[in-house]
Short mmCIF file of C-alpha atoms in Angstrom, two decimals:
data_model
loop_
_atom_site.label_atom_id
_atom_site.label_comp_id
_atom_site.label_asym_id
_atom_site.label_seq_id
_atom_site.Cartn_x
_atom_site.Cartn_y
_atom_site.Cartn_z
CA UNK I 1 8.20 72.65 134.84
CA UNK I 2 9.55 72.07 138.48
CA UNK I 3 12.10 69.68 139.04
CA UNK I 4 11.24 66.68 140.65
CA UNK I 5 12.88 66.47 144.12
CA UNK I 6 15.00 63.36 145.25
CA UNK I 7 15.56 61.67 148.63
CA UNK I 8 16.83 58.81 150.42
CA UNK I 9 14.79 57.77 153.26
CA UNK I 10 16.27 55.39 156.11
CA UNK I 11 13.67 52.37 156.17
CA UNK I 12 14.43 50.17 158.80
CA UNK I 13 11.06 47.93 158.36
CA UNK I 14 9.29 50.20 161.59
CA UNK I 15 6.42 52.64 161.67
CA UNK I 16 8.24 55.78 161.75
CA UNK I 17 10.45 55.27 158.67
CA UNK I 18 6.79 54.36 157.32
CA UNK I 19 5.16 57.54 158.28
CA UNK I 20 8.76 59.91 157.78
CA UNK I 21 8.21 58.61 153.88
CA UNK I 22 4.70 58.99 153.07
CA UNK I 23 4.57 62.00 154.71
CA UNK I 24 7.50 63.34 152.03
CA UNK I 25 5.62 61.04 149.43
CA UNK I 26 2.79 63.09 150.26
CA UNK I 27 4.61 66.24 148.90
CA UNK I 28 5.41 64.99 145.86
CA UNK I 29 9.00 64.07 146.50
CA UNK I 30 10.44 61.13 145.15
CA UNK I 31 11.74 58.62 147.79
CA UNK I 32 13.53 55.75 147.98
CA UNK I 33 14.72 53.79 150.86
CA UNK I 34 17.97 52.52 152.22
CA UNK I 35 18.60 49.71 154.82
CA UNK I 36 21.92 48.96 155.82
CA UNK I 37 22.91 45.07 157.10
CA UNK I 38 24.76 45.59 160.39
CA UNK I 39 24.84 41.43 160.95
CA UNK I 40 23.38 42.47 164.33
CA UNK I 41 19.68 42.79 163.41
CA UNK I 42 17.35 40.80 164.96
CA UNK I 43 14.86 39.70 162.41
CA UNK I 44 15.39 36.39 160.30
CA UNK I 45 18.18 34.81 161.81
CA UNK I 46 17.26 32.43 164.47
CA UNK I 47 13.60 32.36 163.19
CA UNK I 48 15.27 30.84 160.20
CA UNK I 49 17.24 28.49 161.89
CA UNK I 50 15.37 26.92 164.89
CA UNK I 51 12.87 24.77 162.83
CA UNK I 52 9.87 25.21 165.45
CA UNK I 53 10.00 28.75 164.00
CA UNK I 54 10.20 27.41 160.58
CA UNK I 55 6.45 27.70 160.32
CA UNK I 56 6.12 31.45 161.55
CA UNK I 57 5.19 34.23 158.80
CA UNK I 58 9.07 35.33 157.83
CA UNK I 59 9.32 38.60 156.04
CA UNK I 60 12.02 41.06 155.59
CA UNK I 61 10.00 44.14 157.53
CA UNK I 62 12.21 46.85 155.50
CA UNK I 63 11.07 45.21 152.25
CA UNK I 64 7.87 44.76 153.46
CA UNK I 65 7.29 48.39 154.49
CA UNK I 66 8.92 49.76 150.68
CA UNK I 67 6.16 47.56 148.70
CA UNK I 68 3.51 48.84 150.86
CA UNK I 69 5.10 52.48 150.22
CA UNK I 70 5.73 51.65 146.74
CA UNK I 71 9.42 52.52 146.83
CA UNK I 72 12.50 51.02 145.24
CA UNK I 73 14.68 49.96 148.52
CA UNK I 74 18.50 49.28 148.37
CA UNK I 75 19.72 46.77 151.16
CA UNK I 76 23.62 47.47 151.48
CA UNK I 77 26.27 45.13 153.39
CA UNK I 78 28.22 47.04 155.55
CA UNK I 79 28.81 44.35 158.02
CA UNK I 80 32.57 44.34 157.80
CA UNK I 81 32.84 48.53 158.11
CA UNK I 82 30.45 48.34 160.68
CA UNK I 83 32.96 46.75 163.26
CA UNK I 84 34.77 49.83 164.16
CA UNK I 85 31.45 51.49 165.28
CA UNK I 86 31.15 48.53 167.38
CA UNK I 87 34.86 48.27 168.83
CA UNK I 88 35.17 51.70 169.05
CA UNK I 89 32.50 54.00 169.38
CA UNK I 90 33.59 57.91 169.60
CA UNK I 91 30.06 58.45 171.38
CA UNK I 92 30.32 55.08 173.66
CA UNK I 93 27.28 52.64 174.54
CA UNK I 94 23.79 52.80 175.55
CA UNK I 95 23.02 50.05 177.73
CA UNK I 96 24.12 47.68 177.07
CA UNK I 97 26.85 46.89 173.82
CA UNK I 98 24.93 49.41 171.66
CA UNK I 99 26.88 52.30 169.96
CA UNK I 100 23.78 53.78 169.14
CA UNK I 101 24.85 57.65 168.36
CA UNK I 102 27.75 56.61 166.27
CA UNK I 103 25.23 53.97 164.15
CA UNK I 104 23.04 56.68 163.37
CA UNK I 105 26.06 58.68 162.35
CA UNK I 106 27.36 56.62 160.52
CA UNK I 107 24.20 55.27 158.56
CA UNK I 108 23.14 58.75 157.60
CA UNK I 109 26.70 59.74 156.49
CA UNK I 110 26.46 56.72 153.85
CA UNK I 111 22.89 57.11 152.83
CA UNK I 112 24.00 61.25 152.23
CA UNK I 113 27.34 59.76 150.55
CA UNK I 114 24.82 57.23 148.54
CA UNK I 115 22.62 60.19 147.56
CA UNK I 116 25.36 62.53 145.93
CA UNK I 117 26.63 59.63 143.94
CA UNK I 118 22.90 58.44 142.68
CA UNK I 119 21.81 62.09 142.07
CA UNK I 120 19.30 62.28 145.35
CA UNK I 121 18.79 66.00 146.91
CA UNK I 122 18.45 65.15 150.16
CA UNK I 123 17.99 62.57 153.02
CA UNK I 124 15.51 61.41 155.62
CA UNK I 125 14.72 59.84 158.40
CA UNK I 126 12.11 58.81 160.99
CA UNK I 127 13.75 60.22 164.05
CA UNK I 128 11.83 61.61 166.79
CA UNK I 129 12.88 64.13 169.52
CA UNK I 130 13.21 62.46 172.64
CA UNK I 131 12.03 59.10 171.69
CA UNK I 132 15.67 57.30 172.33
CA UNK I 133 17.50 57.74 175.27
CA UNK I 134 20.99 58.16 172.96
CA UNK I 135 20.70 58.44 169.99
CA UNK I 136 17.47 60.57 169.84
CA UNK I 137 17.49 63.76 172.11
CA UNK I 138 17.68 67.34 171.28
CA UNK I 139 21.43 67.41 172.02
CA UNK I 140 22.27 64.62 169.40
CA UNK I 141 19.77 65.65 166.61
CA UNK I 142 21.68 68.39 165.72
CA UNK I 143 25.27 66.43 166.47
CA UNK I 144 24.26 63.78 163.98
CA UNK I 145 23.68 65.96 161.47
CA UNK I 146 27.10 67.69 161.67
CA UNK I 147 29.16 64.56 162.34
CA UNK I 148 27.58 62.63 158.96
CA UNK I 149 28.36 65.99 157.25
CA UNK I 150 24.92 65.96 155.68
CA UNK I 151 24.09 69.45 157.47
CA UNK I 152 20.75 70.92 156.66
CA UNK I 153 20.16 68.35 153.84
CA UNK I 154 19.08 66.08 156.86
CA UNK I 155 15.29 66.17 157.10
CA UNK I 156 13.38 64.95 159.98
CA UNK I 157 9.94 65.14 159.01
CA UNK I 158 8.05 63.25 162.05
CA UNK I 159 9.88 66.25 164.66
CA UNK I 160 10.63 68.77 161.69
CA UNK I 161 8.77 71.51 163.42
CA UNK I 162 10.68 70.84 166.64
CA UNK I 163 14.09 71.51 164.57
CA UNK I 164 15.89 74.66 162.76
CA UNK I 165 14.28 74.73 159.21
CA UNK I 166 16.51 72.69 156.46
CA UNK I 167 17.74 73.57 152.88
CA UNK I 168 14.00 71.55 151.69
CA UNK I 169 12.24 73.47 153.55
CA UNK I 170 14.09 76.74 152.81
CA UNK I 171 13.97 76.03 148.83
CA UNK I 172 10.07 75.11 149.04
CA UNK I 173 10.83 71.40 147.83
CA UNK I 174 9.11 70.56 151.13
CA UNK I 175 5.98 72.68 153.13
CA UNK I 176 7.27 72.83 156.66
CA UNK I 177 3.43 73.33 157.21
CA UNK I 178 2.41 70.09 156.33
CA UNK I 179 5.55 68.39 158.54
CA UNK I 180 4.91 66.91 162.16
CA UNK I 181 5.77 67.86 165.74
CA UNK I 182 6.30 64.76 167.21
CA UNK I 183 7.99 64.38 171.05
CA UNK I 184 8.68 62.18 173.57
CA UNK I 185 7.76 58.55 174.11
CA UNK I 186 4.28 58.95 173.58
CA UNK I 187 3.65 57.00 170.06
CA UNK I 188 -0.02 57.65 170.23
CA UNK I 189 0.50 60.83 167.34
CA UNK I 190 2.61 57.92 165.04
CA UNK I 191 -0.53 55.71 165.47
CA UNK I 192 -3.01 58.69 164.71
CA UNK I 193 -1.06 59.50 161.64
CA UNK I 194 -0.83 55.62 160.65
CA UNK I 195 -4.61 55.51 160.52
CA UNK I 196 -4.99 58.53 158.57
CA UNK I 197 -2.56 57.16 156.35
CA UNK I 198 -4.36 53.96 156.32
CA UNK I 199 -1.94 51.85 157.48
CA UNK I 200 -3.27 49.09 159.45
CA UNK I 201 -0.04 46.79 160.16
CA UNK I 202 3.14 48.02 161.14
CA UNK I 203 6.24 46.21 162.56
CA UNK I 204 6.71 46.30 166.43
CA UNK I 205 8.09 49.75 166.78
CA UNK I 206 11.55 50.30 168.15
CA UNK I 207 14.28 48.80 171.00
CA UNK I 208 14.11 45.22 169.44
CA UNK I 209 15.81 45.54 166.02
CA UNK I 210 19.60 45.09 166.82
CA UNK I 211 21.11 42.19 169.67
CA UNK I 212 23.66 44.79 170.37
CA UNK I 213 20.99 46.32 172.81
CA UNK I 214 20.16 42.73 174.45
CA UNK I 215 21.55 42.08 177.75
CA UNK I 216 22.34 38.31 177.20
CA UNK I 217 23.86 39.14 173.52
CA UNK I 218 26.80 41.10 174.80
CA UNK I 219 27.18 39.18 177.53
CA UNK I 220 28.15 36.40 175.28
CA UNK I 221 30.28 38.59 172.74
CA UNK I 222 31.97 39.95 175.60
CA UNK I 223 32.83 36.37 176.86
CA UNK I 224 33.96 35.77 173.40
CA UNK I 225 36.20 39.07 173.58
CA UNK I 226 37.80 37.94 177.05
CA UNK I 227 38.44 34.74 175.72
CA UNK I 228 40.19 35.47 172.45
CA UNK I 229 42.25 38.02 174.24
CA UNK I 230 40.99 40.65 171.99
CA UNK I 231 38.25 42.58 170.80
CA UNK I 232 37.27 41.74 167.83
CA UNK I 233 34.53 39.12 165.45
CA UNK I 234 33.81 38.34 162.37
CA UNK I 235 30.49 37.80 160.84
CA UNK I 236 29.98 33.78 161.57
CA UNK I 237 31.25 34.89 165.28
CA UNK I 238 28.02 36.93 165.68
CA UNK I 239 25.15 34.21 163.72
CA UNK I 240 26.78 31.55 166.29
CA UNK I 241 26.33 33.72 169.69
CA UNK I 242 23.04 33.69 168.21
CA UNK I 243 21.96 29.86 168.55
CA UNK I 244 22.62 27.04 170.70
CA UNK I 245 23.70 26.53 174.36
CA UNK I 246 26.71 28.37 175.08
CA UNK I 247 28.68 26.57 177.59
CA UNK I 248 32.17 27.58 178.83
CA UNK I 249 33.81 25.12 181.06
CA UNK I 250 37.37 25.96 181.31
CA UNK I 251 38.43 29.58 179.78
CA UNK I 252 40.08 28.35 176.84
CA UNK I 253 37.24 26.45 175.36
CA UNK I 254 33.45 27.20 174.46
CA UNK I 255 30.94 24.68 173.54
CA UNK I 256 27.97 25.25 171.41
CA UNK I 257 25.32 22.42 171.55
CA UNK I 258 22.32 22.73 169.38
CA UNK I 259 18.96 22.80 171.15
CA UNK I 260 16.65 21.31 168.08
CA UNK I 261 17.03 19.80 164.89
CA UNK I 262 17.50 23.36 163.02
CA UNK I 263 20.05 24.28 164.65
CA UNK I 264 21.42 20.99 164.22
CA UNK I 265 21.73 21.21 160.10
CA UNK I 266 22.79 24.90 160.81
CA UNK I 267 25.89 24.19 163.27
CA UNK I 268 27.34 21.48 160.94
CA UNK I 269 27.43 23.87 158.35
CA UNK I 270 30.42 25.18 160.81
CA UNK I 271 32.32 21.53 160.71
CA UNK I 272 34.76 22.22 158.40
CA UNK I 273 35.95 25.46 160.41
CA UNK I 274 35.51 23.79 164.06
CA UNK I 275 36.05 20.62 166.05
CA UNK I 276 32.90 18.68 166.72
CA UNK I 277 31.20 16.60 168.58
CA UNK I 278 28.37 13.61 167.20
CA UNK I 279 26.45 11.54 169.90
CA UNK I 280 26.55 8.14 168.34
CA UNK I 281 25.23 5.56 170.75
CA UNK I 282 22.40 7.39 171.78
CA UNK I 283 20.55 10.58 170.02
CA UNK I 284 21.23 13.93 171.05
CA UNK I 285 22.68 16.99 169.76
CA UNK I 286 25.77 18.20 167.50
CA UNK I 287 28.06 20.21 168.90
CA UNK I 288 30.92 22.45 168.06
CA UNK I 289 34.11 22.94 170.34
CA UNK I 290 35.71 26.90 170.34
CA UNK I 291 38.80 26.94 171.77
CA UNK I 292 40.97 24.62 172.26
CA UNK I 293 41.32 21.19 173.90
CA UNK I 294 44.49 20.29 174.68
CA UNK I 295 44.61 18.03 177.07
CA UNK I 296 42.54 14.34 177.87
CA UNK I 297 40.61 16.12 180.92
CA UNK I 298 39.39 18.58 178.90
CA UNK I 299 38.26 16.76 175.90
CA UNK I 300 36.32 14.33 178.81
CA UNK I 301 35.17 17.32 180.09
CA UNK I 302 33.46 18.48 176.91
CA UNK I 303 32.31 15.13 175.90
CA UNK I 304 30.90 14.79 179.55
CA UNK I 305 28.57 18.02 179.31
CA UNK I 306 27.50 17.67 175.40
CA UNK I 307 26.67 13.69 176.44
CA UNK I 308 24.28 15.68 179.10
CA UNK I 309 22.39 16.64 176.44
CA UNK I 310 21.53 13.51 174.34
CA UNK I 311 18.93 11.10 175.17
CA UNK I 312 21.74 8.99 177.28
CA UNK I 313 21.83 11.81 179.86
CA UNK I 314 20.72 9.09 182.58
CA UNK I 315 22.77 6.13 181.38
CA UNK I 316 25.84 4.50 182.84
CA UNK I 317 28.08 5.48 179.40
CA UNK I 318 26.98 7.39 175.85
CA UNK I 319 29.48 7.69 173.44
CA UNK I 320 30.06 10.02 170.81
CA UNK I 321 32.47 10.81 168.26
CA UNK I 322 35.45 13.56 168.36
CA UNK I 323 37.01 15.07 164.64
CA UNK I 324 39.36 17.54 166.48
CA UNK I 325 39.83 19.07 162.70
CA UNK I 326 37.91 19.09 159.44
CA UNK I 327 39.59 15.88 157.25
CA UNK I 328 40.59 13.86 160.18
CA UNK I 329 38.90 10.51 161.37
CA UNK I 330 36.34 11.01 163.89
CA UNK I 331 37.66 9.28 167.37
CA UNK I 332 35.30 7.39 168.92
CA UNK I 333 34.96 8.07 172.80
CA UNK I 334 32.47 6.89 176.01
CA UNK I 335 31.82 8.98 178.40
CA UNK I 336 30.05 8.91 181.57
CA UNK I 337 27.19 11.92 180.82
CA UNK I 338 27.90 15.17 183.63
CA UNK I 339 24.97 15.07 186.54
CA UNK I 340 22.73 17.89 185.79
CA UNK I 341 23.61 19.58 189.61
CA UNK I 342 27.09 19.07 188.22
CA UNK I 343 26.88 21.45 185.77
CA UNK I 344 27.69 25.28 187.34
CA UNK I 345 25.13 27.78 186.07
CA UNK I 346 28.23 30.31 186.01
CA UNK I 347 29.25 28.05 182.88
CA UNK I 348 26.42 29.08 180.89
CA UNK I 349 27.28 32.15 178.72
CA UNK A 1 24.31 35.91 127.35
CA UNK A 2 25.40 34.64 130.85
CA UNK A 3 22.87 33.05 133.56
CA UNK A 4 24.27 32.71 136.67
CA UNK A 5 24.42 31.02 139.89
CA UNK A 6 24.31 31.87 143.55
CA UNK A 7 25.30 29.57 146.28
CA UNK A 8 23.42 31.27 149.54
CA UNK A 9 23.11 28.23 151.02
CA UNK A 10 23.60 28.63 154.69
CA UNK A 11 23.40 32.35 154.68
CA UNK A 12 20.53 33.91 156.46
CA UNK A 13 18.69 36.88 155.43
CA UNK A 14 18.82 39.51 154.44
CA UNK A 15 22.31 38.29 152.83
CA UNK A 16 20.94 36.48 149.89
CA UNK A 17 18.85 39.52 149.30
CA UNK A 18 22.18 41.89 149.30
CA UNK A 19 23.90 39.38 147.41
CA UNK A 20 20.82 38.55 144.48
CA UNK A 21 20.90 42.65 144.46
CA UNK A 22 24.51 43.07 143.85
CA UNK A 23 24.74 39.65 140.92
CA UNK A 24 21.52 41.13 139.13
CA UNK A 25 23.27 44.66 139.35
CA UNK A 26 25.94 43.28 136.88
CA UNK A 27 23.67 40.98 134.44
CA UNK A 28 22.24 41.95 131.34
CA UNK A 29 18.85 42.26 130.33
CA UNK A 30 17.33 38.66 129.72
CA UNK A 31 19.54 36.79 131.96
CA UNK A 32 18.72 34.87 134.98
CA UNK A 33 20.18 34.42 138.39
CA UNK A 34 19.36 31.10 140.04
CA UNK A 35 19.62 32.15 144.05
CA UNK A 36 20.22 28.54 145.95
CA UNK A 37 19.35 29.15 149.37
CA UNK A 38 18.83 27.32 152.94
CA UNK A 39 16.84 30.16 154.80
CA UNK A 40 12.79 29.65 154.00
CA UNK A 41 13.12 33.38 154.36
CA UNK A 42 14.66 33.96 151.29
CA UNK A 43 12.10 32.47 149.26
CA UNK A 44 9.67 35.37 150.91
CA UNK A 45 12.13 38.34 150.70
CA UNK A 46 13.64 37.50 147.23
CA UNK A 47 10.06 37.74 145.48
CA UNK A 48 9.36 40.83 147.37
CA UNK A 49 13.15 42.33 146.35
CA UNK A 50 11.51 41.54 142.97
CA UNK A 51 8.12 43.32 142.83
CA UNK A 52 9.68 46.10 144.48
CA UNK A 53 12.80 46.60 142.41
CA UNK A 54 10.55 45.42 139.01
CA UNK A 55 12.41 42.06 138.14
CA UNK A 56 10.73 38.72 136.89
CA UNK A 57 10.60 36.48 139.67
CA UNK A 58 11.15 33.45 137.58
CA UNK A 59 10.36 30.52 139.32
CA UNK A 60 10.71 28.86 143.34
CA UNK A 61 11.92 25.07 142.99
CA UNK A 62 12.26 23.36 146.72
CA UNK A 63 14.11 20.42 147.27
CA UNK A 64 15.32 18.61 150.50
CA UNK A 65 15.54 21.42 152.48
CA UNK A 66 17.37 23.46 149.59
CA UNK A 67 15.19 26.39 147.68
CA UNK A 68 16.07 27.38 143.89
CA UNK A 69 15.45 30.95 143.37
CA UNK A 70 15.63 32.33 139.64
CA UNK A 71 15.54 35.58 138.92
CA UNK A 72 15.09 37.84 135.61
CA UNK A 73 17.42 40.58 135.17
#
């Protein structure tokens, strides 16, 4: 009796993880997927926060694609590791703060590292030659391959006939034959192959999946970086560059003002860790203060922009209250609320 | 046997996923996990985490604007 083959596919919730796996399932090999948690991928967060997204259809896509493939999928944290592939990437950035080579690296280096330890033969993925800029041309292919130390246990079924054979196709676990050519840009062949497959829904395909390759994203984590002194973050760092206003008046303080209810419940979750701000004679939003205020002018300054914001904006005087630190009493202060032309657009992060 | 509790309130997916994978991962057969969770998304991605991974989704309890999650193991 042949042995049933193993591998571990990369899902990421798009089409060409999709197609990269039921092509294999196709074969007869046994799949199963892996998503690693970066804290940097786009789906769920905000849509989860703001509450006029509350409403929207909310799925996990990765999840989503393994029931349709019928696939066990294991969703593993490595938020924390992950840093150093953002502060330091060997391979540098795409466009914008996206260490895209290195990611791929190091994601296939832990799903081969997960397959020797759960007994897999093999892993996969749903690259394509020439369909990223960095991470995906026929110089990296092979690099990633080497650097993650999987070698020729690396199978790229979608381009597989555009690469050197691997060990599955060498041992007959895999027909090269029945593997795809795929190049380029052009997704029209990953649609063709989606129909045949039967698929009829799909997640957008590509680019959007990870704020490190959004322009106003790390333009905000780098404002965080300058400000701290140093480049680093920690998880809550990146879910709060993610909602509210961003507003840096002076260098040594941030504020984040909630734009809707949502984000309202979600940024006093933060309270206990940040100073804040509460409108109190009029309604408006909550607001958290990064950084520090040391001085009177700069706590009127805050209270003068967040008071901008409430539903005083246009009276004489709105006060709010100030807990400079979680267990103190609130202070109680009026402002007069900063003129909209006051308020540079060069504060706006 | 041991039930247990997750507090995920506040975390956004796909962290109460990773975390309901990780507590069921050291349960025993027959207990449940109750997931308590903020994000509405949970209360989509922790059934599907179920049906694809072959645990008893349990029940979905909402209150406030707080979801109760249990879980077979």
């Amino acid at each position: 009796m042949t042995q049933e083959r193993k591998a571990v596919a990369l899902v990421s919730g798009g089409l060409d993880s999709m197609l990269a796996v039921r092509t294999l399932q196709n074969q007869g090999i046994h799949v199963e997927g892996i998503n690693f948690y970066t804290g940097f991928c786009v789906e769920g967060h905000t849509q989860a926060i703001r509450k006029q997204d509350r409403e929207k259809q909310k799925r996990n896509n990765a999840l989503w694609v393994a029931e349709q493939l019928g696939i066990k999928l294991h969703i593993i944290d490595i938020s924390e590791e992950y840093k150093d592939i953002v502060l330091n990437p060997k391979y540098g950035y795409g466009q914008h703060l996206n260490p895209c080579l290195d990611c791929k690296i190091d994601m296939v280096s832990r799903a081969w590292q997960w397959a020797q330890d759960h007994g897999f033969d093999f892993v996969v993925t749903g690259e394509v030659m020439g369909q990223r800029p960095k991470s995906q041309r026929k110089e990296t292919l092979p690099l990633i391959a080497r650097q993650s130390e999987v070698e020729d246990r690396l199978l790229r079924p979608l381009c597989a006939k555009h690469m050197p054979e691997t060990l599955p196709e060498r041992e007959g676990w895999v027909d090269r034959e029945k593997l795809h050519d795929f190049h380029g840009r052009n997704r029209k062949p990953q649609f063709a192959l989606a129909r045949e497959f039967g698929f009829s829904e799909w997640a957008q395909p590509a680019g959007g999946c990870c704020f490190l390759t959004d322009e106003t994203f790390a333009k905000k984590m780098q404002d965080l970086w300058q400000s701290r002194g140093e480049r680093d973050y920690e998880l809550d760092d990146i879910m709060l560059l993610k909602i509210g206003r961003h507003i840096r008046p002076k260098p040594h303080f941030k504020l984040i003002i909630a734009r809707e209810e949502g984000e309202n419940r979600y940024l006093e979750g933060y309270r206990r860790q940040f100073a804040h701000v509460r409108p109190e004679s009029h309604g408006g939003p909550f607001a958290l203060i990064d950084g520090r205020v040391d001085t009177q002018d700069d706590l009127e300054l805050a209270l003068s922009v967040i008071a901008r914001f409430t539903q005083g904006k246009s009276a004489p005087e709105v006060t709010l209250s100030y807990c400079p630190e979680h267990g103190q009493p609130a202070q109680m202060h009026t402002v007069v609320p900063m003129a909209a032309d006051a308020l540079p657009q060069a504060w706006y992060r | 046997m041991t039930d247990q509790v997750l507090d995920m309130r506040l975390k956004l997916c796909p962290l109460p996923v990773i975390k309901t994978q990780q507590a069921i991962a050291s349960m025993g057969p027959g207990e449940v996990l109750t997931v308590i969770c903020t994000d509405p998304g949970a209360t989509h991605d922790i059934p599907a985490w179920c049906r694809v991974h072959g645990h008893e989704l349990v029940s979905i309890e909402t209150t406030d604007d707080e979801f109760y999650i249990r879980v077979a193991c």
